[in-house]
PDB file of C-alpha atoms in Angstrom:
ATOM      1  CA  MET O  24     -86.886 -19.779 -66.360  1.00 58.00           C
ATOM      2  CA  ASP O  25     -84.315 -21.982 -65.279  1.00 93.00           C
ATOM      3  CA  GLU O  26     -81.623 -23.952 -67.169  1.00 93.00           C
ATOM      4  CA  ILE O  27     -83.723 -27.523 -67.209  1.00 93.00           C
ATOM      5  CA  THR O  28     -86.933 -25.531 -68.355  1.00 94.00           C
ATOM      6  CA  LYS O  29     -84.893 -23.560 -71.235  1.00 95.00           C
ATOM      7  CA  VAL O  30     -83.256 -26.670 -72.581  1.00 95.00           C
ATOM      8  CA  LEU O  31     -86.649 -28.508 -72.462  1.00 96.00           C
ATOM      9  CA  ARG O  32     -88.195 -25.844 -74.267  1.00 96.00           C
ATOM     10  CA  ARG O  33     -85.736 -25.688 -77.127  1.00 96.00           C
ATOM     11  CA  GLU O  34     -85.654 -29.517 -77.517  1.00 96.00           C
ATOM     12  CA  PHE O  35     -89.476 -29.653 -77.727  1.00 97.00           C
ATOM     13  CA  ASP O  36     -89.693 -26.672 -79.810  1.00 95.00           C
ATOM     14  CA  ALA O  37     -87.232 -28.750 -82.315  1.00 95.00           C
ATOM     15  CA  GLU O  38     -84.850 -25.809 -82.235  1.00 95.00           C
ATOM     16  CA  GLU O  39     -81.389 -25.978 -84.371  1.00 95.00           C
ATOM     17  CA  GLY O  40     -79.146 -28.664 -82.889  1.00 94.00           C
ATOM     18  CA  SER O  41     -82.311 -30.343 -80.929  1.00 96.00           C
ATOM     19  CA  PHE O  42     -82.777 -34.284 -80.833  1.00 97.00           C
ATOM     20  CA  LEU O  43     -86.226 -34.044 -82.608  1.00 96.00           C
ATOM     21  CA  LEU O  44     -85.099 -31.606 -85.258  1.00 96.00           C
ATOM     22  CA  ARG O  45     -81.804 -33.645 -86.137  1.00 95.00           C
ATOM     23  CA  LEU O  46     -84.333 -36.870 -86.227  1.00 95.00           C
ATOM     24  CA  ARG O  47     -87.109 -35.196 -88.503  1.00 93.00           C
ATOM     25  CA  GLY O  48     -84.822 -33.229 -90.657  1.00 91.00           C
ATOM     26  CA  ASP O  49     -81.558 -35.174 -91.008  1.00 89.00           C
ATOM     27  CA  LEU O  50     -82.878 -38.594 -90.069  1.00 92.00           C
ATOM     28  CA  GLU O  51     -79.970 -38.810 -87.882  1.00 92.00           C
ATOM     29  CA  TRP O  52     -80.181 -40.504 -84.239  1.00 95.00           C
ATOM     30  CA  ASP O  53     -78.059 -37.785 -82.394  1.00 95.00           C
ATOM     31  CA  ARG O  54     -76.861 -39.580 -79.454  1.00 95.00           C
ATOM     32  CA  ALA O  55     -75.495 -36.596 -77.758  1.00 96.00           C
ATOM     33  CA  ALA O  56     -78.585 -34.599 -78.146  1.00 96.00           C
ATOM     34  CA  PHE O  57     -80.900 -37.728 -77.413  1.00 97.00           C
ATOM     35  CA  THR O  58     -78.743 -37.839 -74.041  1.00 96.00           C
ATOM     36  CA  ARG O  59     -79.749 -33.931 -73.403  1.00 97.00           C
ATOM     37  CA  LEU O  60     -83.302 -34.537 -74.124  1.00 97.00           C
ATOM     38  CA  GLU O  61     -83.588 -37.568 -72.049  1.00 97.00           C
ATOM     39  CA  ARG O  62     -81.688 -35.944 -69.106  1.00 96.00           C
ATOM     40  CA  VAL O  63     -83.850 -33.032 -68.969  1.00 97.00           C
ATOM     41  CA  MET O  64     -86.950 -34.997 -69.112  1.00 96.00           C
ATOM     42  CA  ARG O  65     -85.737 -37.124 -66.421  1.00 95.00           C
ATOM     43  CA  ALA O  66     -85.099 -33.839 -64.351  1.00 95.00           C
ATOM     44  CA  VAL O  67     -88.569 -32.549 -65.169  1.00 96.00           C
ATOM     45  CA  CYS O  68     -90.093 -35.851 -64.064  1.00 95.00           C
ATOM     46  CA  GLU O  69     -88.386 -35.713 -60.724  1.00 92.00           C
ATOM     47  CA  ARG O  70     -89.094 -32.188 -59.825  1.00 93.00           C
ATOM     48  CA  SER O  71     -92.394 -32.523 -60.993  1.00 92.00           C
ATOM     49  CA  GLN O  72     -93.840 -35.602 -59.673  1.00 89.00           C
ATOM     50  CA  SER O  73     -95.931 -34.358 -56.790  1.00 89.00           C
ATOM     51  CA  ASP O  74     -97.506 -31.383 -58.693  1.00 91.00           C
ATOM     52  CA  GLU O  75    -101.194 -31.398 -58.901  1.00 91.00           C
ATOM     53  CA  LYS O  76    -101.200 -29.502 -62.284  1.00 93.00           C
ATOM     54  CA  LEU O  77     -98.957 -29.873 -65.259  1.00 92.00           C
ATOM     55  CA  ASP O  78     -98.001 -27.213 -67.844  1.00 94.00           C
ATOM     56  CA  ARG O  79     -99.494 -27.668 -71.282  1.00 96.00           C
ATOM     57  CA  TRP O  80     -96.544 -27.145 -73.488  1.00 96.00           C
ATOM     58  CA  VAL O  81     -94.657 -29.764 -71.170  1.00 96.00           C
ATOM     59  CA  ALA O  82     -97.460 -32.257 -71.202  1.00 96.00           C
ATOM     60  CA  GLU O  83     -97.798 -31.815 -75.068  1.00 97.00           C
ATOM     61  CA  GLY O  84     -93.878 -32.346 -75.499  1.00 97.00           C
ATOM     62  CA  PHE O  85     -93.837 -35.560 -73.357  1.00 97.00           C
ATOM     63  CA  TYR O  86     -96.735 -36.814 -75.286  1.00 97.00           C
ATOM     64  CA  GLU O  87     -95.110 -36.015 -78.567  1.00 96.00           C
ATOM     65  CA  VAL O  88     -91.878 -37.366 -78.007  1.00 97.00           C
ATOM     66  CA  ALA O  89     -93.244 -40.464 -76.421  1.00 97.00           C
ATOM     67  CA  THR O  90     -95.549 -41.221 -79.420  1.00 96.00           C
ATOM     68  CA  TRP O  91     -94.047 -39.373 -82.601  1.00 96.00           C
ATOM     69  CA  VAL O  92     -90.424 -40.564 -81.987  1.00 96.00           C
ATOM     70  CA  PRO O  93     -91.285 -44.445 -81.890  1.00 96.00           C
ATOM     71  CA  SER O  94     -93.602 -44.054 -84.870  1.00 95.00           C
ATOM     72  CA  TRP O  95     -91.139 -42.177 -86.845  1.00 94.00           C
ATOM     73  CA  THR O  96     -88.167 -44.535 -86.160  1.00 94.00           C
ATOM     74  CA  SER O  97     -90.084 -47.598 -86.950  1.00 92.00           C
ATOM     75  CA  HIS O  98     -90.014 -47.632 -90.535  1.00 90.00           C
ATOM     76  CA  PRO O  99     -87.415 -50.371 -91.779  1.00 89.00           C
ATOM     77  CA  ASN O 100     -85.344 -47.952 -93.627  1.00 88.00           C
ATOM     78  CA  PHE O 101     -84.795 -45.597 -90.844  1.00 90.00           C
ATOM     79  CA  PRO O 102     -81.328 -45.670 -89.912  1.00 91.00           C
ATOM     80  CA  LYS O 103     -81.448 -47.030 -86.419  1.00 89.00           C
ATOM     81  CA  PRO O 104     -78.447 -46.361 -84.202  1.00 90.00           C
ATOM     82  CA  ALA O 105     -75.916 -49.132 -83.460  1.00 86.00           C
ATOM     83  CA  PRO O 106     -76.329 -51.706 -81.490  1.00 89.00           C
ATOM     84  CA  ASP O 107     -79.981 -52.522 -81.457  1.00 80.00           C
ATOM     85  CA  GLY O 108     -80.013 -52.924 -77.630  1.00 92.00           C
ATOM     86  CA  TYR O 109     -79.221 -49.162 -77.357  1.00 95.00           C
ATOM     87  CA  PHE O 110     -81.950 -48.007 -79.680  1.00 94.00           C
ATOM     88  CA  GLU O 111     -84.631 -50.522 -78.114  1.00 94.00           C
ATOM     89  CA  ASP O 112     -83.557 -48.925 -74.485  1.00 94.00           C
ATOM     90  CA  CYS O 113     -83.914 -45.331 -75.726  1.00 96.00           C
ATOM     91  CA  ILE O 114     -87.489 -46.120 -76.981  1.00 96.00           C
ATOM     92  CA  GLU O 115     -88.569 -47.822 -73.706  1.00 95.00           C
ATOM     93  CA  ARG O 116     -86.889 -45.039 -71.813  1.00 96.00           C
ATOM     94  CA  ILE O 117     -88.839 -42.372 -73.753  1.00 97.00           C
ATOM     95  CA  GLY O 118     -92.159 -44.434 -72.904  1.00 96.00           C
ATOM     96  CA  ASP O 119     -91.002 -44.695 -69.116  1.00 94.00           C
ATOM     97  CA  LEU O 120     -90.356 -41.089 -68.863  1.00 96.00           C
ATOM     98  CA  ALA O 121     -93.801 -40.166 -70.519  1.00 96.00           C
ATOM     99  CA  ASN O 122     -95.625 -42.364 -67.912  1.00 95.00           C
ATOM    100  CA  TRP O 123     -93.538 -41.054 -64.935  1.00 94.00           C
ATOM    101  CA  TYR O 124     -94.491 -37.404 -65.933  1.00 95.00           C
ATOM    102  CA  PHE O 125     -97.986 -37.908 -66.439  1.00 95.00           C
ATOM    103  CA  ARG O 126     -98.457 -40.218 -63.495  1.00 92.00           C
ATOM    104  CA  GLY O 127     -96.246 -38.545 -60.858  1.00 89.00           C
ATOM    105  CA  TRP O 128     -94.557 -41.880 -60.412  1.00 81.00           C
ATOM    106  CA  HIS O 129     -92.390 -44.533 -62.264  1.00 87.00           C
ATOM    107  CA  ASP O 130     -92.909 -48.213 -62.577  1.00 80.00           C
ATOM    108  CA  TYR O 131     -89.308 -48.949 -60.811  1.00 79.00           C
ATOM    109  CA  SER O 132     -88.722 -49.871 -57.181  1.00 71.00           C
ATOM    110  CA  GLU O 133     -87.642 -47.085 -54.452  1.00 77.00           C
ATOM    111  CA  GLY O 134     -84.126 -46.476 -55.056  1.00 76.00           C
ATOM    112  CA  HIS O 135     -84.101 -47.202 -58.840  1.00 75.00           C
ATOM    113  CA  VAL O 136     -81.121 -45.685 -60.582  1.00 80.00           C
ATOM    114  CA  TRP O 137     -81.686 -44.409 -64.074  1.00 80.00           C
ATOM    115  CA  ALA O 138     -78.722 -45.682 -66.080  1.00 83.00           C
ATOM    116  CA  ASP O 139     -77.328 -43.296 -68.776  1.00 84.00           C
ATOM    117  CA  LEU O 140     -77.861 -44.495 -72.114  1.00 85.00           C
TER     118      LEU O 140
END
């Protein structure tokens, strides 16, 4: 198992220090953990975009992140990270990555550069 797969598995399994565990257990949007999750999800999208079959655990993880995170953080009392634009960009990015993973291509033009959030 390579490093990307190991990190993705830890994140999707909500292991200690993961973005999902911090979000769920501590009600905290951990920027560093989100960056780690987003980068590894992006790397998986890049290398799997021509795959004919997808690993179920990876597909389930992408689905859960894309549906659960926006739902969990939509409550008005959830302590959203500042500035507002950052949070909104993160939620959009999660959806973009899920779309890319499941379809095998993203909605952006050739040569698109994914800016760090």
